[in-house]
Coordinates of C-alpha atoms in Angstrom, one line a residue:
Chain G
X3 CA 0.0 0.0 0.0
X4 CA 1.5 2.9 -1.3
X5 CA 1.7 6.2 1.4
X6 CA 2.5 9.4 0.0
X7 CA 3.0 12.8 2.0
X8 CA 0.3 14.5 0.4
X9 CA -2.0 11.6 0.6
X10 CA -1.5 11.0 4.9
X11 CA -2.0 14.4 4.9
X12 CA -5.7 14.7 3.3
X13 CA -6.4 11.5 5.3
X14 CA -5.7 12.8 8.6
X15 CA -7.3 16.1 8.4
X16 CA -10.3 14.1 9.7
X17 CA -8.7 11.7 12.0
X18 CA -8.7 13.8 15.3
X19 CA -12.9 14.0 15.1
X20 CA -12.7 9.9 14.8
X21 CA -10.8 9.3 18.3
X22 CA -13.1 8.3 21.8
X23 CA -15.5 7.2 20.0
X24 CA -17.6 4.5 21.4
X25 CA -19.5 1.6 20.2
X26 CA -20.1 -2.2 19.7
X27 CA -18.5 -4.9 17.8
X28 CA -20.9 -6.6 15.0
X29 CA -18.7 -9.2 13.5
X30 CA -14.8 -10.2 14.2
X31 CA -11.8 -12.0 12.4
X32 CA -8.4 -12.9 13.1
X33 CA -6.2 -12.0 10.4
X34 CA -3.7 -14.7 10.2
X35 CA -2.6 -14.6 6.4
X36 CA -2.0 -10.6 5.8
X37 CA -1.2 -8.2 3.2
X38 CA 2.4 -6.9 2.8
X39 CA 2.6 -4.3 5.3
X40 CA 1.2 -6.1 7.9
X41 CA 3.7 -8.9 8.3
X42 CA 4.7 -8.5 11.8
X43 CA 1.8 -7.9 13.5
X44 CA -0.3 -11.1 12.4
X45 CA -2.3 -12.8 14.0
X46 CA -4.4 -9.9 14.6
X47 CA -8.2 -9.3 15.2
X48 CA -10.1 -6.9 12.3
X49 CA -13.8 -6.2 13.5
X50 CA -16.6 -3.6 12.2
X51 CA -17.9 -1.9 14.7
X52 CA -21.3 0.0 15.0
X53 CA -20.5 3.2 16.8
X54 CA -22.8 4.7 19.0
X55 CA -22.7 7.8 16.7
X56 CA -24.3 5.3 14.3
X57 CA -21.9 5.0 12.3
X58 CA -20.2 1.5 11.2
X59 CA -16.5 1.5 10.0
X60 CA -13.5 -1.4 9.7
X61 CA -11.0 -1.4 12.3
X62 CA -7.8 -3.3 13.6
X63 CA -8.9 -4.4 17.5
X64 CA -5.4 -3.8 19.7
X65 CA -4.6 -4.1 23.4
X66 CA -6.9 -7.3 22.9
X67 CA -7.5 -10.9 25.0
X68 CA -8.9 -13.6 23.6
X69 CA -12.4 -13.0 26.1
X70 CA -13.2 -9.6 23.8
X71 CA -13.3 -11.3 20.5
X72 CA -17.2 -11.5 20.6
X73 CA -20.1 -9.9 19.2
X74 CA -21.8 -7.2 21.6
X75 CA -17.9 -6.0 23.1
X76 CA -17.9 -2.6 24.0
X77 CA -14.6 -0.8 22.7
X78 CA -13.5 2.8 22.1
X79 CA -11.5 4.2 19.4
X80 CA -8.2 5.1 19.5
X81 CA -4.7 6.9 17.6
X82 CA -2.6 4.3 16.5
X83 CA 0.6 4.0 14.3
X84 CA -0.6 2.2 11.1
X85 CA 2.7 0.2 10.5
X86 CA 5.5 -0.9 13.0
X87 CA 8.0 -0.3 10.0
X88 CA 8.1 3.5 8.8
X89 CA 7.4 3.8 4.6
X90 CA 9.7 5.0 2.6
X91 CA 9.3 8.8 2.7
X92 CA 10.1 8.3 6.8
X93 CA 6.6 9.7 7.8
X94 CA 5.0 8.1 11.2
X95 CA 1.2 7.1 9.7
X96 CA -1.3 7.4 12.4
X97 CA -4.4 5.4 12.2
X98 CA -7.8 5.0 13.8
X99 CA -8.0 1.6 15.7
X100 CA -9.8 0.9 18.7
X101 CA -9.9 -1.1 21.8
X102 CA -11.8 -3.0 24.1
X103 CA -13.6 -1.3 27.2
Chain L
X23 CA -31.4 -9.7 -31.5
X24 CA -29.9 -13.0 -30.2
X25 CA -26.7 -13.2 -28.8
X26 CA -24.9 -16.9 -30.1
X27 CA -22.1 -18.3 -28.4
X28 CA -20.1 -19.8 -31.4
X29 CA -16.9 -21.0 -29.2
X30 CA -16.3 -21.4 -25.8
X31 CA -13.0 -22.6 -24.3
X32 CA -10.6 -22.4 -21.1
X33 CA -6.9 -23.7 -20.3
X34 CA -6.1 -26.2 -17.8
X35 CA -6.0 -24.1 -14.8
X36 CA -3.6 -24.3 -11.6
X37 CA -0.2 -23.6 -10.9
X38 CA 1.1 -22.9 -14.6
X39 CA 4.9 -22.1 -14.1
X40 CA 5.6 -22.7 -17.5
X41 CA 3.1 -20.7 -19.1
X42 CA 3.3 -17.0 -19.6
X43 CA -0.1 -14.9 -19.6
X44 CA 0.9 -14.7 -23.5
X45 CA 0.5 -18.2 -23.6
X46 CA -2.3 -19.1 -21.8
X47 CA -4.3 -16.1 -23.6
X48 CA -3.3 -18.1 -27.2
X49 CA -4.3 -21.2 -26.2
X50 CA -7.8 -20.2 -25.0
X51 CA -8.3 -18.0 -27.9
X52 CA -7.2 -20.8 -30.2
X53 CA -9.3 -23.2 -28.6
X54 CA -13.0 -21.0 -28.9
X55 CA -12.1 -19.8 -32.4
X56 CA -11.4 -23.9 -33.7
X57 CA -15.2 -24.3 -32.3
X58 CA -16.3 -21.2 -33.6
X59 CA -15.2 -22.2 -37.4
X60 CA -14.3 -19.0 -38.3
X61 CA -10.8 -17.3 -38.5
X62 CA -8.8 -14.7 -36.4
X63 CA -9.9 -12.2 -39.4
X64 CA -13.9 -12.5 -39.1
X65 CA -13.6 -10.8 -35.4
X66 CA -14.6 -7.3 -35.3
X67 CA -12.9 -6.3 -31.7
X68 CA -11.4 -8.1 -28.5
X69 CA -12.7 -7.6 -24.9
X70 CA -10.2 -8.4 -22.1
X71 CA -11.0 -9.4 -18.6
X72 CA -8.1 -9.1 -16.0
X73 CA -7.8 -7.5 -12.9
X74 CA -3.9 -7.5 -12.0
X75 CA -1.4 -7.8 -15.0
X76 CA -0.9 -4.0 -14.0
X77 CA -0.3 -4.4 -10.5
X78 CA 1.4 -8.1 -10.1
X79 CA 3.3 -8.0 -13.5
X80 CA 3.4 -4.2 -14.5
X81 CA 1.7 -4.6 -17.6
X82 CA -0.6 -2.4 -18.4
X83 CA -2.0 -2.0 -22.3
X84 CA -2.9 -5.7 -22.2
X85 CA -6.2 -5.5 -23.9
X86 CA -3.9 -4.4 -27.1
X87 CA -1.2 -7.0 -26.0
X88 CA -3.7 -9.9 -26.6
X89 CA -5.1 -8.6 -29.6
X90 CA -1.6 -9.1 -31.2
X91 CA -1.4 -12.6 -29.8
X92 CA -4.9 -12.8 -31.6
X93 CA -3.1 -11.9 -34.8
X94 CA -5.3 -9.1 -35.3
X95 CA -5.0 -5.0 -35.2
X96 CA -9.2 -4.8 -34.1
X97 CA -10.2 -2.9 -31.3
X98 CA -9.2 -4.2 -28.2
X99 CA -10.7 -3.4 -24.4
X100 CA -9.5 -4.6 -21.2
X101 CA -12.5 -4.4 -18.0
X102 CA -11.6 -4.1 -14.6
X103 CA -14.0 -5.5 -11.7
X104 CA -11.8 -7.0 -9.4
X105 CA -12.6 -10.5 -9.9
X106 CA -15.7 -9.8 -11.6
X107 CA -13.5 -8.3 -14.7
X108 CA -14.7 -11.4 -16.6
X109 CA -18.0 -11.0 -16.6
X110 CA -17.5 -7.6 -16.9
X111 CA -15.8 -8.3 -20.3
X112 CA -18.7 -10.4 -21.1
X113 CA -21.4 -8.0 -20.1
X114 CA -19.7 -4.3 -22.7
X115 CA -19.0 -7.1 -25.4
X116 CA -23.0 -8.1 -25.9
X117 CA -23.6 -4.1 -25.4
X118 CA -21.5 -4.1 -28.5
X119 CA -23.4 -6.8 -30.3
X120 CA -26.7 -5.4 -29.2
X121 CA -25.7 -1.5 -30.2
X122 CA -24.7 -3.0 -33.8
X123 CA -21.1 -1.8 -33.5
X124 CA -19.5 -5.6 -34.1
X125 CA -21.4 -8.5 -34.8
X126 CA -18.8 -10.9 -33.8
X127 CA -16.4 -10.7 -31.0
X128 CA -14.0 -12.3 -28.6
X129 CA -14.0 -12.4 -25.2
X130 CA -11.3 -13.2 -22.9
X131 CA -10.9 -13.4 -19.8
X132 CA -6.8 -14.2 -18.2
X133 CA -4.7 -14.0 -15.6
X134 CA -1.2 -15.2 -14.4
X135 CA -1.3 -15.5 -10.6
X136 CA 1.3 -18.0 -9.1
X137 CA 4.3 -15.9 -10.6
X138 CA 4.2 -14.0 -7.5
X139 CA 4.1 -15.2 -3.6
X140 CA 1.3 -15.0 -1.8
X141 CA 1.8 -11.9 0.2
X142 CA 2.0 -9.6 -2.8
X143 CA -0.9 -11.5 -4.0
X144 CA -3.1 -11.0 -0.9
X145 CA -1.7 -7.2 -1.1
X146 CA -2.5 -7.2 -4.8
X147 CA -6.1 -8.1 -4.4
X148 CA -7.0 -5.6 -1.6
X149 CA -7.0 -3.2 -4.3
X150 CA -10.8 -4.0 -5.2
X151 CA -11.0 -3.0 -1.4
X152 CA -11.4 0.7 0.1
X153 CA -8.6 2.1 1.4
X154 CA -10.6 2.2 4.9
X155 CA -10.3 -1.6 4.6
X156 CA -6.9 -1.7 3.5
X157 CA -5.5 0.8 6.9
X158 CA -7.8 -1.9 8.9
X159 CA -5.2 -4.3 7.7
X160 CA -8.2 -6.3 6.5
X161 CA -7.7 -9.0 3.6
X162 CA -10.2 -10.5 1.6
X163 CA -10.6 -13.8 3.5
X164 CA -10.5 -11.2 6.3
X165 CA -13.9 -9.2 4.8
X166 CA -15.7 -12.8 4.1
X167 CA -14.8 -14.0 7.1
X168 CA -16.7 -10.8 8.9
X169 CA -19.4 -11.8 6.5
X170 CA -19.3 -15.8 7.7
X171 CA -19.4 -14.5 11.3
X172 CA -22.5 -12.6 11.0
X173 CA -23.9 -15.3 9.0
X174 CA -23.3 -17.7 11.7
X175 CA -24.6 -15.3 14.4
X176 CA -27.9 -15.1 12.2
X177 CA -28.7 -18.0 10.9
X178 CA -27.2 -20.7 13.4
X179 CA -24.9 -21.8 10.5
X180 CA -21.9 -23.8 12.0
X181 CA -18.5 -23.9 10.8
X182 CA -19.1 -27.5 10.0
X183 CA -21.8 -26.4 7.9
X184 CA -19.7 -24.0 5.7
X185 CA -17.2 -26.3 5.1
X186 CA -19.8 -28.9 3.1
X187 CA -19.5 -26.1 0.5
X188 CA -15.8 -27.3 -0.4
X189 CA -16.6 -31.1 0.1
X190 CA -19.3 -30.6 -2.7
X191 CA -17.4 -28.7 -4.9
X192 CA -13.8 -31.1 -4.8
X193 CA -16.3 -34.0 -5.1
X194 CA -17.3 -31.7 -8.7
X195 CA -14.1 -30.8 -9.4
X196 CA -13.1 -34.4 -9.3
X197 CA -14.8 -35.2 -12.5
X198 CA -13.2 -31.8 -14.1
X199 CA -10.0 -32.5 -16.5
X200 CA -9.3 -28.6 -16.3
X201 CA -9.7 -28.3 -12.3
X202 CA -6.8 -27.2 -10.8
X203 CA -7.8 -29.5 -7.3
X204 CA -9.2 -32.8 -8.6
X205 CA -9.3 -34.4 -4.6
X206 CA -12.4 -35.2 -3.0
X207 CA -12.4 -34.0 0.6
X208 CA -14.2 -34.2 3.9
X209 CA -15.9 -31.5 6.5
X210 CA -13.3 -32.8 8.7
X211 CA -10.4 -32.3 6.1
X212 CA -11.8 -28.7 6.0
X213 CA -11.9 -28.7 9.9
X214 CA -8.2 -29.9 10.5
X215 CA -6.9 -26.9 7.4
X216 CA -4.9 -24.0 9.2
X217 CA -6.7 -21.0 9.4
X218 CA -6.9 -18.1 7.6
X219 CA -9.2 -15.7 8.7
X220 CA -11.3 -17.0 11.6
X221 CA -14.1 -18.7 11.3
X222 CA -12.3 -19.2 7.0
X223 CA -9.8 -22.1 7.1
X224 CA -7.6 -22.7 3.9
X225 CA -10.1 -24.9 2.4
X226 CA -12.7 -22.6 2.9
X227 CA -11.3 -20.5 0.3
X228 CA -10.2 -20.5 -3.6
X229 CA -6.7 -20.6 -4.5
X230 CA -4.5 -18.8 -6.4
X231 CA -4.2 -19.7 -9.9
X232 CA -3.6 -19.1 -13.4
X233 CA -5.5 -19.8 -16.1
X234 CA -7.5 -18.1 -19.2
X235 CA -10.6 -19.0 -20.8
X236 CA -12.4 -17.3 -24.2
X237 CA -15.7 -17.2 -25.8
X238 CA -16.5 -15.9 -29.5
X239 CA -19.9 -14.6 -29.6
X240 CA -22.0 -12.9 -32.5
X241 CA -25.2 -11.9 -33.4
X242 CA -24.9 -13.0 -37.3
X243 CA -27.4 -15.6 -37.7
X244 CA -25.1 -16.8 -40.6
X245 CA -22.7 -18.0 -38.6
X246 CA -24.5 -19.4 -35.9
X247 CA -26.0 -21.5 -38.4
X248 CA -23.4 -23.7 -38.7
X249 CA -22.9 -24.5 -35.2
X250 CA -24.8 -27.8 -34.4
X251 CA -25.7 -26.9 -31.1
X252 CA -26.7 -23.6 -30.2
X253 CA -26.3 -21.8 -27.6
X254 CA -27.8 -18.3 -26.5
X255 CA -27.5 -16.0 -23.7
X256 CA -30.4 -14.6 -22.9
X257 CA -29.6 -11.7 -20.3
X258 CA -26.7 -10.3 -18.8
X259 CA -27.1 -7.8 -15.9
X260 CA -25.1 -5.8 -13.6
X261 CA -25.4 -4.2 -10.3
X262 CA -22.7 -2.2 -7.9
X263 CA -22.7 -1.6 -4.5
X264 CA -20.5 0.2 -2.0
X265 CA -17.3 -0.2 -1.9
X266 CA -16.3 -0.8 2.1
X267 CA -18.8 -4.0 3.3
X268 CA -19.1 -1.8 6.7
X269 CA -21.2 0.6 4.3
X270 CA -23.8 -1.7 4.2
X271 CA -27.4 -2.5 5.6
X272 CA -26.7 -6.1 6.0
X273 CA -23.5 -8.2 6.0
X274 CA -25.4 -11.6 4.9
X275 CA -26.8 -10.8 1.2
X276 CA -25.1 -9.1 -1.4
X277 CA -27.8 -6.4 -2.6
X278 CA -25.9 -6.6 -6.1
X279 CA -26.8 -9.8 -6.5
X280 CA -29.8 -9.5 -5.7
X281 CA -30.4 -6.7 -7.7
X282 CA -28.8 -8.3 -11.2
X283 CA -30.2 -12.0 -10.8
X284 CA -33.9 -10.5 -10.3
X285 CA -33.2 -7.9 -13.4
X286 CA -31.6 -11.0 -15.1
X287 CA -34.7 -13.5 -14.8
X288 CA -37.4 -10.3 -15.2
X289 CA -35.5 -9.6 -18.5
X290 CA -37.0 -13.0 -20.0
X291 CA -39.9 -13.6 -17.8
X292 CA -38.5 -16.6 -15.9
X293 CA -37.7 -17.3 -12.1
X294 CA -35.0 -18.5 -10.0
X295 CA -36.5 -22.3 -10.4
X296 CA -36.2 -22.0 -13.8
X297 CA -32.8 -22.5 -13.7
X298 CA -31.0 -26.2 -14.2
X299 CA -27.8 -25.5 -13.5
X300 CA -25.5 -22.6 -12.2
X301 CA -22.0 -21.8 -11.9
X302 CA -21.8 -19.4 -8.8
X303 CA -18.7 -17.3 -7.2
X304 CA -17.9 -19.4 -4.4
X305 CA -14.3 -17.4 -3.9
X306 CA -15.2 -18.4 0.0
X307 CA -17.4 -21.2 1.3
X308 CA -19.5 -18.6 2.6
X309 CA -19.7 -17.2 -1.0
X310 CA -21.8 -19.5 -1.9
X311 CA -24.1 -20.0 0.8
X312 CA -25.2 -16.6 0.4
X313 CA -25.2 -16.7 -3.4
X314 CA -27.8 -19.2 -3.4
X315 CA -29.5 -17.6 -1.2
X316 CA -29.4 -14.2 -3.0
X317 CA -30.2 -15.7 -6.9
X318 CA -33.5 -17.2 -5.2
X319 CA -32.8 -20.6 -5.2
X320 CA -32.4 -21.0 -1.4
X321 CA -34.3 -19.6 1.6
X322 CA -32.7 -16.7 3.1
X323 CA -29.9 -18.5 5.9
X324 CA -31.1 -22.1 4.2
X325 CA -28.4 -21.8 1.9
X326 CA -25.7 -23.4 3.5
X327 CA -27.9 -26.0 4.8
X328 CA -29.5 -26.7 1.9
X329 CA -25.7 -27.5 0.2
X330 CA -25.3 -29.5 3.3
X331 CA -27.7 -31.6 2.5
X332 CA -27.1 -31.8 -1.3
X333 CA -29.5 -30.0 -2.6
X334 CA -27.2 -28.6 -5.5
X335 CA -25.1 -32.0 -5.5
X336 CA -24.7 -33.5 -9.3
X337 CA -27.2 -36.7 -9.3
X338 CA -28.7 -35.5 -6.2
X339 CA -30.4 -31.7 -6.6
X340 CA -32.4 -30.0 -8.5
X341 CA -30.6 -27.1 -9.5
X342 CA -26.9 -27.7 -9.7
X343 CA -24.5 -25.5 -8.3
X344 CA -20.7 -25.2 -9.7
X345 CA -20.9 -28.6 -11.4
X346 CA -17.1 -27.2 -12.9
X347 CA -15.9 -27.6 -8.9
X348 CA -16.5 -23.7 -8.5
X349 CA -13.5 -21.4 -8.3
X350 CA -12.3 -23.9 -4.8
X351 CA -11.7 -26.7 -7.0
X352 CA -10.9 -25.9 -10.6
X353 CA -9.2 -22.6 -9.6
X354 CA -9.5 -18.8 -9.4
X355 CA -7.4 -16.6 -11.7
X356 CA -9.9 -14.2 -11.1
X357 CA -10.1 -11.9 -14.4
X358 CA -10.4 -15.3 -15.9
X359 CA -13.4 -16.8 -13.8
X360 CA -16.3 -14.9 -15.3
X361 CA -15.7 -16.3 -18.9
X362 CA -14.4 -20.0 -17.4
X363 CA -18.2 -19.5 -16.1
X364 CA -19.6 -19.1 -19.2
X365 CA -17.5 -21.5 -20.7
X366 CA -18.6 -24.3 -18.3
X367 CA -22.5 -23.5 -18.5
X368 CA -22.0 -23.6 -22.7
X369 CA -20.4 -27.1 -22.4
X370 CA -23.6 -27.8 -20.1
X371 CA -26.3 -27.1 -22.1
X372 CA -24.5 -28.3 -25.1
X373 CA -24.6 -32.0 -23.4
X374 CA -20.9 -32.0 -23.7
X375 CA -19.8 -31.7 -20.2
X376 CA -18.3 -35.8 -19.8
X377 CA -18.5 -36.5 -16.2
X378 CA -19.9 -33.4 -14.8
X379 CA -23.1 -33.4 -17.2
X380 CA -25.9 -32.0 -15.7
X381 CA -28.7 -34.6 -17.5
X382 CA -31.0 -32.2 -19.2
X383 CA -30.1 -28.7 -18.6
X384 CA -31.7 -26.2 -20.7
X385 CA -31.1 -23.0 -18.4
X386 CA -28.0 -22.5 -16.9
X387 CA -27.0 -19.2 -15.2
X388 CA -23.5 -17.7 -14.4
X389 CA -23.0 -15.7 -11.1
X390 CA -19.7 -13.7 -11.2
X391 CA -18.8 -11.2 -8.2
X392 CA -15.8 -8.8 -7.5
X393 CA -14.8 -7.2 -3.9
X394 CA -17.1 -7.9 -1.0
X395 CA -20.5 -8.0 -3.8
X396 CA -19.3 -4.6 -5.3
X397 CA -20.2 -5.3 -8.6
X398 CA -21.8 -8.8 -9.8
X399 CA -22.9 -9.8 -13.3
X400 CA -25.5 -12.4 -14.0
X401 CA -25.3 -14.1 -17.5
X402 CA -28.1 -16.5 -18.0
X403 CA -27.6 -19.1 -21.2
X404 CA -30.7 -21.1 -22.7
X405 CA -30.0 -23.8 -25.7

């Protein structure tokens, strides 16, 4: 997945209105065969939560146990670096994730 | 104005090392215009399905690249869809036919997966995801596997239950010379395969393959005259949806589907039980389960039941689902799976599918999906 300055830029104009957010988890996986980028943190759970905003969005679960990887789990979402490697222009990417309550 | 499929034919698929896409492109050209009896020359243009020459092998321009390997300088298109670039293909090629543009064209549908190891090739087909999805660190297992979790949670469905959708199609499969997997399996062989993408386990899922497959079609009667068994498509439909699953109402039906299957049957005033036999986009067990469900043949949440209990079994069901082994057992190059589809249902009503014949079918139907049911094309074929 290709990262450029300009791009992270756009993206995270809206990032800081998408953190604290609470809501529920609707459906969960653990990602055990990942993408590229992702390498070194598989396994790792993905879940869509429905927010309490109403909203619904796609998010990596961290900080997690195996006892929160079930439908109705309360979380909150939360600033996260995207990658544990940096890309290749050396910018940090900051992501939304979220985790359990 | 009827649309005649004049040649239909695919290459072995599976792990093709010593084919190039060049190669595999040729042979399954070749192979639909030696049916077709007619030459290179009598084709007025070339559609191309194929979703990642581009990204995997840096090739971009291939719809003029193939043309070449055609012999021909005739207009050339490649479609993108994500794995739905087949059909795609299919679907602007008869809007062709039907606008009077060509009259008789070739459709091809290729692509050259096992090149490349597995990582860039999960990476590589997140791109028919949204970039949402792809931050999540979501794959495409991942997204169907979200969509087999709700399914369980709403419908009871065990993972036991899902995995008769892969027994069914190896046990079809095993009777296809082209299939990339010709091994029968168990639930349990399904049970005991290391996970993927919880609850998906690897024989929940497609592979990845290579392969190409081609169809000539026309709309001169003239030429369809002189094929002894004719074959027609009768509609072809297509629907879109969001791009992101977590945009949508529901995570157990895919509202294109839906959408294109009942536009497909209204089109020529048949219904879902109409159909004999299907070839559906079972890319994940759960694929299927839902696709039945969503072209009307199965109850909404019966559908991976009602595969369970071999309802769409050859010699057992009534409507028969993926007699080719589906894209689990005779492979997934995925720009290549659409026309592969058509290919198999042609062979179908034709009575010329060996082993796999479906006694009797008159109606077959072709159910081709790319993303997480962000575009799907329906093709139904009548003899």
């Amino acid at each position: 997945m290709k990262i450029t300055p300009v791009k992270l830029w756009r993206r995270q104009a809206k990032v800081s209105s998408q953190i604290g957010k609470k809501g529920k988890i609707i459906a969960w996986t653990t990602i055990r065969i990942p993408s590229k980028e992702f390498t070194s943190q598989a396994p790792y759970p993905v879940i869509i939560v429905a927010l309490e905003s109403k909203e619904k969005m796609t998010l990596q679960l961290v900080d997690w146990g195996m006892e929160n990887l079930k439908i109705g789990q309360e979380i909150i979402t939360v600033l996260r670096r995207l990658y544990t490697e940096d890309g290749g222009d050396g910018i940090i990417h900051y992501v939304i994730k979220c985790k359990p309550l | 104005m009827k649309i005649h499929v004049l040649g239909a034919a695919t290459t072995k698929f599976g792990e093709l090392w010593d084919t190039s896409p060049r190669t595999l492109a040729k042979e399954a050209m070749d192979g639909a215009l030696k049916q077709s009896g007619i030459r290179s020359s009598q084709t007025d243009a070339l559609f191309v399905g194929n979703m990642l020459a581009g990204i995997l092998g840096n090739q971009a321009n291939i719809a003029s690249l193939f043309a070449e390997e055609l012999g021909e300088q005739i207009p050339a298109f490649r479609l993108e869809g994500a794995c739905a670039s087949g059909g795609l293909a299919l679907h602007n090629a008869i809007n062709s036919l039907k606008a009077g543009v060509y009259k008789t064209v070739m459709v091809l549908g290729v692509e050259k997966m096992t090149d490349h190891n597995s990582d860039d090739v999960t990476t590589a087909l997140m791109s028919a995801g949204s970039d949402e999805e792809r931050m999540a660190g979501a794959t495409f297992p991942g997204l169907y596997a979200l969509m087999a979790r709700a399914y369980m949670q709403e419908y009871g469905a065990t993972e036991e239950i899902l995995a008769s959708v892969s027994v069914k199609n190896h046990f079809h499969g095993s009777f296809n010379p082209k299939a990339q997997f010709k091994s029968i399996i168990t639930v349990g062989d399904v049970m005991r395969s290391g996970k993927i993408a919880d609850p998906l386990k690897l024989l929940d899922c497609s592979p990845i393959s290579d392969g190409a497959a081609a169809v000539v079609i026309t709309s001169d009667t003239s030429l369809a005259k002189r094929i002894a068994k004719p074959i027609f498509i009768t509609a072809s439909e297509v629907a879109t949806d969001t791009l992101s699953l977590y945009d949508r109402k529901s995570f157990t039906t895919l509202a294109s589907v839906v959408t294109a299957s009942q536009k497909a049957y209204k089109s020529i005033g048949i219904n879902s039980q109409d159909i004999d036999v299907a070839e559906v986009h079972d890319c994940f067990s759960i694929a299927e389960a839902m696709a039945v469900e969503d072209l009307g043949f199965s109850k909404k949440g019966q559908g991976a039941k009602d595969i369970s209990e071999n309802k769409y079994t050859l010699g057992k069901g009534k409507i028969i689902s993926n007699p080719s082994g589906g894209l689990k057992s005779c492979g997934h190059p995925v720009g290549a799976t659409g026309i592969k589809q058509i290919v198999e249902i042609t062979e179908q009503l034709r009575g010329e599918a060996g082993k796999k014949q479906v006694k009797g079918a008159k109606i077959g139907l072709t159910h081709n999906v790319g993303g997480t049911g962000t575009v799907a094309v329906v093709h139904i074929l009548e003899r």
